[in-house]
């Protein structure tokens, strides 16, 4: 990839005991970085290193992943009734129609090695959005801030966003953890938001405060502002969900 990874990656283990690595690209070290217009993205991919069950046999180094093995989920819209569209129209991956969120998850699970989601990049005169701080996860969500530096050669402080996306797809989640809008609907169901605006300036990596029924995500901007955004978590049944939990498999 011709993109810079400068923030620490996040790792998580999914329900199938598959380890995921999640990280974004972009840099903001020197003044010249503020003006860069190259496309940046956030990536989620399954760790290809398969640790032998014996834990004693050395693991074989896997071949490197390529971007072609990852699904581009940029612009995919997810609705509260689990419908999936892209740009307000029917969505398909190759010749496979994708109308439900579960079908999208299945494609990533069975066909692809992961996903990527492009940040906004408008081209000449408009520096590209990027991720320059660490991400974190809670439940089935990956949380990270992104920063749009604003117009080149101006006093614009730029704008930061809090992204709250499903780790399996890089898209919004059907249960709308940061809200939804009735401006865009599918079969009368609102579209889930995939991010919210934090405000002007560069914001820090998200810090999670757990509360009853959800979490509060704390961030701080370069202007001194402190954000506290509520995030809903997906409802789960109480009690043990699997015999695997008994043995911590």
Short mmCIF file of C-alpha atoms in Angstrom, two decimals:
data_model
loop_
_atom_site.label_atom_id
_atom_site.label_comp_id
_atom_site.label_asym_id
_atom_site.label_seq_id
_atom_site.Cartn_x
_atom_site.Cartn_y
_atom_site.Cartn_z
CA UNK A 1 0.00 0.00 0.00
CA UNK A 2 1.21 3.51 -0.76
CA UNK A 3 -0.38 4.76 2.47
CA UNK A 4 1.17 5.53 5.86
CA UNK A 5 0.08 3.68 9.00
CA UNK A 6 1.14 5.87 11.94
CA UNK A 7 -1.44 4.97 14.59
CA UNK A 8 -1.31 1.85 16.71
CA UNK A 9 -3.50 -0.96 15.34
CA UNK A 10 -6.30 -2.50 17.36
CA UNK A 11 -6.73 -6.27 17.54
CA UNK A 12 -9.78 -8.30 18.48
CA UNK A 13 -10.97 -11.90 18.49
CA UNK A 14 -14.33 -12.59 16.87
CA UNK A 15 -16.89 -15.28 17.72
CA UNK A 16 -15.15 -17.76 15.43
CA UNK A 17 -11.83 -17.26 17.22
CA UNK A 18 -10.49 -15.41 14.21
CA UNK A 19 -8.11 -12.59 15.11
CA UNK A 20 -8.66 -9.25 13.38
CA UNK A 21 -6.26 -6.34 12.93
CA UNK A 22 -7.80 -2.86 12.46
CA UNK A 23 -5.95 0.34 11.62
CA UNK A 24 -6.24 3.55 9.61
CA UNK A 25 -3.87 5.45 7.35
CA UNK A 26 -2.72 9.06 7.12
CA UNK A 27 -0.12 11.26 8.79
CA UNK A 28 0.09 14.71 10.35
CA UNK A 29 3.66 15.16 11.55
CA UNK A 30 4.77 18.31 9.75
CA UNK A 31 3.08 21.29 8.10
CA UNK A 32 3.44 19.75 4.65
CA UNK A 33 1.30 16.79 5.76
CA UNK A 34 -1.62 19.16 6.26
CA UNK A 35 -1.87 19.68 2.49
CA UNK A 36 -1.65 16.08 1.26
CA UNK A 37 -4.52 14.98 -0.97
CA UNK A 38 -3.75 11.26 -1.38
CA UNK A 39 -6.57 8.80 -0.65
CA UNK A 40 -6.49 7.37 2.89
CA UNK A 41 -8.57 4.55 4.37
CA UNK A 42 -9.40 2.45 7.40
CA UNK A 43 -8.68 -1.29 7.17
CA UNK A 44 -9.98 -4.35 8.95
CA UNK A 45 -8.45 -7.69 8.03
CA UNK A 46 -8.22 -11.18 9.41
CA UNK A 47 -4.77 -12.06 10.69
CA UNK A 48 -3.48 -14.66 8.21
CA UNK A 49 -1.08 -16.18 10.75
CA UNK A 50 -2.53 -19.51 11.85
CA UNK A 51 -1.11 -20.56 15.22
CA UNK A 52 -0.85 -24.39 15.39
CA UNK A 53 -3.16 -26.05 17.91
CA UNK A 54 -0.17 -27.68 19.62
CA UNK A 55 1.19 -24.21 20.51
CA UNK A 56 4.69 -25.78 20.21
CA UNK A 57 5.08 -26.17 16.45
CA UNK A 58 6.39 -22.93 14.89
CA UNK A 59 3.77 -21.14 12.83
CA UNK A 60 4.38 -20.96 9.10
CA UNK A 61 4.73 -17.42 7.77
CA UNK A 62 1.69 -16.78 5.54
CA UNK A 63 1.81 -14.94 2.21
CA UNK A 64 1.22 -11.20 2.41
CA UNK A 65 -2.33 -9.95 1.99
CA UNK A 66 -3.15 -7.80 -1.02
CA UNK A 67 -5.74 -5.04 -1.27
CA UNK A 68 -7.59 -7.11 -3.88
CA UNK A 69 -8.37 -9.64 -1.14
CA UNK A 70 -10.24 -6.98 0.87
CA UNK A 71 -13.80 -5.83 0.19
CA UNK A 72 -14.29 -2.11 -0.48
CA UNK A 73 -17.28 -1.14 1.69
CA UNK A 74 -17.04 2.61 1.01
CA UNK A 75 -20.49 4.14 0.55
CA UNK A 76 -22.44 1.08 1.69
CA UNK A 77 -25.59 2.15 3.59
CA UNK A 78 -27.02 0.05 6.43
CA UNK A 79 -30.58 0.44 7.72
CA UNK A 80 -32.28 -0.41 11.01
CA UNK A 81 -34.25 -3.23 9.38
CA UNK A 82 -30.95 -4.82 8.25
CA UNK A 83 -31.39 -3.66 4.64
CA UNK A 84 -28.25 -2.74 2.71
CA UNK A 85 -27.98 -0.30 -0.21
CA UNK A 86 -25.18 1.63 -1.88
CA UNK A 87 -25.78 5.21 -2.91
CA UNK A 88 -29.52 4.66 -2.46
CA UNK A 89 -29.56 1.83 -5.01
CA UNK A 90 -29.43 -1.97 -4.93
CA UNK A 91 -26.01 -3.28 -3.91
CA UNK A 92 -24.15 -6.24 -5.29
CA UNK A 93 -20.64 -7.67 -4.93
CA UNK A 94 -19.72 -8.89 -8.37
CA UNK A 95 -22.73 -10.92 -9.49
CA UNK A 96 -23.93 -11.55 -5.92
CA UNK A 97 -26.81 -9.30 -4.79
CA UNK A 98 -26.48 -8.05 -1.22
CA UNK A 99 -29.75 -6.85 0.29
CA UNK A 100 -29.26 -7.69 3.98
CA UNK A 101 -26.52 -6.91 6.48
CA UNK A 102 -26.07 -10.60 7.29
CA UNK A 103 -25.30 -11.26 3.62
CA UNK A 104 -22.61 -8.58 3.69
CA UNK A 105 -21.06 -10.12 6.82
CA UNK A 106 -21.14 -13.54 5.19
CA UNK A 107 -19.28 -12.25 2.13
CA UNK A 108 -16.48 -10.85 4.30
CA UNK A 109 -16.40 -14.04 6.38
CA UNK A 110 -16.31 -16.52 3.50
CA UNK A 111 -14.98 -14.77 0.39
CA UNK A 112 -12.71 -11.93 1.52
CA UNK A 113 -9.83 -11.54 3.96
CA UNK A 114 -11.31 -8.35 5.38
CA UNK A 115 -12.44 -4.91 4.23
CA UNK A 116 -11.39 -1.32 3.73
CA UNK A 117 -13.37 1.90 3.82
CA UNK A 118 -12.02 5.02 2.11
CA UNK A 119 -11.97 8.39 3.84
CA UNK A 120 -13.17 11.46 1.97
CA UNK A 121 -10.72 12.72 -0.65
CA UNK A 122 -11.91 15.54 -2.92
CA UNK A 123 -8.72 16.06 -4.91
CA UNK A 124 -6.70 19.18 -5.72
CA UNK A 125 -7.05 21.99 -3.19
CA UNK A 126 -8.81 19.80 -0.61
CA UNK A 127 -6.56 17.85 1.77
CA UNK A 128 -7.77 14.30 2.34
CA UNK A 129 -9.41 13.01 5.50
CA UNK A 130 -7.22 10.69 7.54
CA UNK A 131 -6.77 8.71 10.76
CA UNK A 132 -3.78 9.66 12.91
CA UNK A 133 -4.66 8.22 16.33
CA UNK A 134 -5.28 4.77 17.75
CA UNK A 135 -8.60 2.98 17.40
CA UNK A 136 -10.36 0.90 20.03
CA UNK A 137 -13.17 -1.62 20.09
CA UNK A 138 -16.08 -2.57 22.29
CA UNK A 139 -18.48 -5.44 21.66
CA UNK A 140 -18.79 -5.70 17.85
CA UNK A 141 -17.88 -2.05 17.19
CA UNK A 142 -14.62 -0.44 16.13
CA UNK A 143 -14.25 3.22 17.17
CA UNK A 144 -11.77 5.73 15.81
CA UNK A 145 -11.45 9.43 15.07
CA UNK A 146 -10.73 10.84 11.62
CA UNK A 147 -9.60 14.33 10.68
CA UNK A 148 -10.33 16.49 7.63
CA UNK A 149 -7.71 19.30 7.63
CA UNK A 150 -9.94 21.71 5.71
CA UNK A 151 -9.11 23.88 2.72
CA UNK A 152 -5.47 24.34 1.75
CA UNK A 153 -3.74 27.64 2.55
CA UNK A 154 -6.51 28.84 4.84
CA UNK A 155 -7.11 29.42 8.55
CA UNK A 156 -9.58 26.53 8.64
CA UNK A 157 -8.89 24.37 11.73
CA UNK A 158 -10.39 21.37 9.99
CA UNK A 159 -13.05 19.00 11.33
CA UNK A 160 -12.86 15.75 13.28
CA UNK A 161 -15.32 12.85 13.28
CA UNK A 162 -16.01 9.94 15.59
CA UNK A 163 -16.46 6.79 13.52
CA UNK A 164 -18.48 3.97 15.10
CA UNK A 165 -18.60 1.01 12.75
CA UNK A 166 -19.20 -2.73 12.76
CA UNK A 167 -15.82 -4.47 12.90
CA UNK A 168 -16.93 -7.17 10.43
CA UNK A 169 -17.72 -4.76 7.60
CA UNK A 170 -16.43 -1.26 8.32
CA UNK A 171 -19.95 0.06 7.76
CA UNK A 172 -22.63 1.37 10.09
CA UNK A 173 -24.33 -1.23 12.28
CA UNK A 174 -28.06 -2.04 11.94
CA UNK A 175 -28.75 -1.26 15.61
CA UNK A 176 -27.72 2.38 15.03
CA UNK A 177 -25.21 2.87 17.88
CA UNK A 178 -24.87 6.60 17.15
CA UNK A 179 -28.35 7.23 15.80
CA UNK A 180 -30.15 7.16 12.47
CA UNK A 181 -31.86 9.46 9.99
CA UNK A 182 -35.29 9.34 8.37
CA UNK A 183 -34.02 11.45 5.48
CA UNK A 184 -32.70 8.26 3.90
CA UNK A 185 -34.86 5.16 4.34
CA UNK A 186 -35.30 1.65 3.00
CA UNK A 187 -38.75 0.09 3.33
CA UNK A 188 -39.61 2.82 5.88
CA UNK A 189 -36.55 1.96 8.03
CA UNK A 190 -34.09 4.72 8.92
CA UNK A 191 -30.47 4.63 7.80
CA UNK A 192 -27.94 4.09 10.60
CA UNK A 193 -25.20 6.66 11.04
CA UNK A 194 -21.64 5.41 10.72
CA UNK A 195 -20.08 8.49 12.31
CA UNK A 196 -20.82 11.78 14.07
CA UNK A 197 -19.10 15.16 13.86
CA UNK A 198 -16.93 16.02 16.87
CA UNK A 199 -16.13 19.62 15.95
CA UNK A 200 -13.34 21.87 14.68
CA UNK A 201 -9.71 20.89 15.15
CA UNK A 202 -7.86 17.62 15.58
CA UNK A 203 -9.38 15.26 18.17
CA UNK A 204 -7.66 12.61 20.26
CA UNK A 205 -8.11 8.86 20.15
CA UNK A 206 -11.42 7.75 21.73
CA UNK A 207 -11.50 6.66 25.38
CA UNK A 208 -14.42 4.49 26.47
CA UNK A 209 -16.39 5.03 29.68
CA UNK A 210 -18.84 2.20 30.37
CA UNK A 211 -22.25 2.98 31.76
CA UNK A 212 -25.63 1.33 32.08
CA UNK A 213 -27.03 0.30 28.68
CA UNK A 214 -24.21 1.76 26.66
CA UNK A 215 -20.93 3.63 26.69
CA UNK A 216 -19.73 7.21 26.54
CA UNK A 217 -16.82 7.95 24.24
CA UNK A 218 -14.53 10.69 25.51
CA UNK A 219 -12.37 12.72 23.11
CA UNK A 220 -10.51 16.02 23.32
CA UNK A 221 -9.91 18.47 20.50
CA UNK A 222 -6.93 20.67 19.74
CA UNK A 223 -9.16 23.67 20.52
CA UNK A 224 -9.55 22.44 24.11
CA UNK A 225 -13.09 21.16 23.66
CA UNK A 226 -13.94 17.83 25.30
CA UNK A 227 -16.50 15.55 23.71
CA UNK A 228 -18.67 12.94 25.37
CA UNK A 229 -20.73 10.97 22.83
CA UNK A 230 -23.15 8.22 23.85
CA UNK A 231 -22.90 4.94 21.96
CA UNK A 232 -25.50 2.19 22.22
CA UNK A 233 -24.38 -1.42 22.27
CA UNK A 234 -26.22 -4.28 20.62
CA UNK A 235 -28.63 -6.03 22.99
CA UNK A 236 -27.65 -9.59 23.93
CA UNK A 237 -29.42 -12.21 25.98
CA UNK A 238 -28.34 -12.47 29.61
CA UNK A 239 -26.38 -15.45 30.85
CA UNK A 240 -23.97 -17.84 29.21
CA UNK A 241 -24.24 -17.90 25.42
CA UNK A 242 -22.11 -20.94 24.64
CA UNK A 243 -20.51 -23.94 26.29
CA UNK A 244 -17.26 -22.48 24.97
CA UNK A 245 -17.48 -19.81 27.66
CA UNK A 246 -17.14 -22.48 30.34
CA UNK A 247 -13.70 -23.42 29.07
CA UNK A 248 -12.77 -20.02 27.64
CA UNK A 249 -12.37 -21.46 24.13
#
